[in-house]
Amino acid sequence: MRLEAPTYERASILLVDDMEDNLIALEAVLGSLNEPLVRARSGEEAMKALLRQQFALVLLDVRMPGMDGFETAANIKRLDQTKDVPIIFLTGADDDSGYAFRGYATGAADYLTKPFDPWVLRAKVSVFLDLHRKNQQLERLHGELGHRLAELEEQFTGEQPPDLERLHAQVRDLRRLLPPGHPL
């Protein structure tokens, strides 16, 4: 039995900004990607959303009242369940030049200034969505390989000698999980 990965998986994107107009603009730019877009109007709301569901990516405004983007990012990176979620910081062009350095130091994967080019933002988000899907495929493959190897081990530890024909078929089946041209 071969593990078949779905050809398309929906990957949620968290949009974090305290300004309604900015959230509307992000939704307009990213809506064509046909992925779920979840809004958060503060760092606190973002953290609650991240603890409720998985996200492929967070687009995070730097300047917000209360918990700002840097503090929110630090909290995201601090938690085991969210530490691997990539963050793209979004900030105004007139903000301090040290913000970019601070953003990367906090764990951001990318940093864009507003107003941003919609095509560039959509392209960057698409790359992160593809990476998210590839990581999910690898996790499924890892789980499937572990399950199959445990089945093989059971055959060797049983009281009966292993059925070589069955073992050979299982090894062939495992090889099909590998990408074409893999050296094994």
XYZ file of C-alpha atoms in Angstrom:
184
model
C 0.000 0.000 0.000
C 1.523 3.293 -1.092
C 1.033 6.508 0.803
C -0.571 8.971 -1.571
C -0.224 12.624 -0.660
C -3.091 14.870 -1.623
C -2.203 17.025 -4.583
C -3.484 20.140 -2.838
C -3.790 20.986 0.823
C -5.246 24.171 2.197
C -2.834 26.124 4.338
C -4.104 28.909 6.588
C -2.389 32.286 6.686
C -2.611 34.507 9.773
C -2.852 38.236 9.038
C -1.979 40.378 12.057
C -2.536 44.137 11.914
C -4.398 46.619 14.112
C -5.551 48.659 11.100
C -8.681 47.479 9.263
C -7.531 49.032 5.957
C -4.293 47.022 6.083
C -6.161 43.770 6.709
C -8.495 44.513 3.796
C -5.486 45.228 1.543
C -3.790 41.961 2.565
C -6.972 40.001 1.904
C -7.304 41.634 -1.522
C -3.718 40.758 -2.455
C -3.765 37.205 -1.085
C -7.371 36.241 -1.863
C -6.408 34.858 -5.268
C -4.266 32.193 -3.557
C -7.507 30.523 -2.403
C -6.168 29.771 1.055
C -7.919 30.488 4.357
C -7.015 33.949 5.621
C -7.469 34.480 9.350
C -7.438 37.968 10.863
C -6.006 39.088 14.187
C -6.169 42.749 15.279
C -3.474 42.455 17.966
C -0.566 40.355 19.143
C -2.792 38.851 21.824
C -5.408 37.802 19.244
C -2.643 36.367 17.065
C -1.343 34.189 19.899
C -4.851 32.882 20.622
C -5.363 32.038 16.942
C -1.991 30.263 16.751
C -2.881 28.118 19.754
C -6.273 27.178 18.240
C -5.116 26.082 14.791
C -2.078 25.496 12.602
C -0.871 28.133 10.177
C 1.478 27.904 7.232
C 2.563 31.522 7.647
C 2.070 34.678 9.714
C 2.077 38.159 8.171
C 2.775 40.428 11.131
C 2.627 44.193 11.454
C 5.505 45.593 13.506
C 3.746 48.594 15.036
C 0.668 47.710 17.075
C -0.600 48.955 20.424
C -0.098 46.606 23.347
C 1.969 43.641 22.262
C 3.892 44.891 19.208
C 5.043 42.700 16.330
C 8.473 42.019 17.807
C 7.028 40.837 21.116
C 4.423 38.760 19.282
C 7.121 37.144 17.126
C 9.239 36.386 20.198
C 6.237 34.679 21.803
C 5.523 32.701 18.617
C 9.126 31.479 18.443
C 9.151 30.623 22.154
C 6.363 28.021 21.952
C 7.098 24.497 20.701
C 3.786 24.306 18.850
C 4.389 27.549 16.895
C 8.177 27.999 16.747
C 8.475 26.712 13.176
C 5.753 28.927 11.695
C 7.462 31.414 9.358
C 6.822 35.111 9.961
C 6.906 37.897 7.395
C 7.078 41.298 9.093
C 5.243 44.188 7.468
C 6.042 47.758 8.466
C 5.775 51.331 7.244
C 8.571 52.661 5.054
C 9.198 55.528 7.489
C 9.913 53.185 10.412
C 13.325 52.963 12.036
C 15.956 51.321 9.802
C 16.925 49.082 12.733
C 13.492 47.438 12.586
C 14.576 45.068 9.821
C 17.553 43.854 11.848
C 15.389 43.520 14.946
C 12.766 41.610 12.936
C 15.255 39.068 11.642
C 16.826 38.777 15.096
C 13.374 37.977 16.497
C 12.972 35.106 14.054
C 11.340 36.617 10.995
C 11.747 34.760 7.722
C 11.257 37.957 5.720
C 10.606 41.664 6.114
C 8.635 43.959 3.789
C 7.928 47.681 3.988
C 4.552 49.231 3.247
C 3.418 50.048 0.716
C 4.524 46.684 -0.649
C 4.348 45.412 -4.199
C 1.343 43.035 -4.303
C 3.084 40.725 -6.774
C 6.172 40.436 -4.574
C 4.094 39.723 -1.462
C 1.998 37.107 -3.268
C 5.154 35.449 -4.669
C 6.819 35.319 -1.247
C 3.696 33.923 0.397
C 3.407 31.289 -2.348
C 6.944 30.093 -1.636
C 6.148 29.675 2.070
C 2.914 27.831 1.240
C 4.851 25.424 -0.996
C 7.407 24.835 1.760
C 4.597 24.166 4.234
C 3.069 21.545 1.931
C 6.443 19.876 1.357
C 7.032 19.696 5.107
C 3.620 18.087 5.597
C 4.421 15.532 2.886
C 7.737 14.723 4.580
C 6.018 14.276 7.947
C 3.488 11.863 6.416
C 6.238 9.948 4.630
C 8.273 9.732 7.832
C 5.269 8.321 9.701
C 4.520 5.817 6.955
C 8.138 4.626 6.798
C 8.228 4.201 10.567
C 5.039 2.145 10.472
C 6.328 -0.051 7.639
C 9.702 -0.631 9.313
C 7.939 -1.671 12.521
C 5.965 -4.245 10.503
C 9.207 -5.618 9.046
C 10.826 -5.825 12.479
C 7.857 -7.808 13.779
C 8.457 -10.443 11.117
C 12.061 -10.887 12.245
C 11.241 -11.116 15.933
C 8.412 -13.647 15.589
C 8.714 -17.337 16.397
C 8.262 -18.365 12.764
C 11.034 -17.798 10.221
C 10.228 -14.773 8.056
C 8.450 -15.317 4.741
C 11.136 -14.156 2.286
C 8.673 -13.608 -0.554
C 6.524 -11.388 1.644
C 9.606 -9.496 2.909
C 10.766 -8.915 -0.652
C 7.332 -7.550 -1.595
C 7.372 -5.222 1.422
C 10.829 -3.899 0.541
C 9.675 -3.251 -3.049
C 6.657 -1.424 -1.629
C 8.923 0.696 0.578
C 11.093 1.597 -2.416
C 7.997 3.003 -4.143
C 7.744 5.596 -1.386
C 11.112 7.004 -2.450
C 11.300 9.584 -5.208
C 12.158 8.304 -8.710
C 15.891 7.998 -9.271
C 16.679 7.648 -5.545
C 19.920 5.597 -5.160
C 18.411 2.998 -2.769
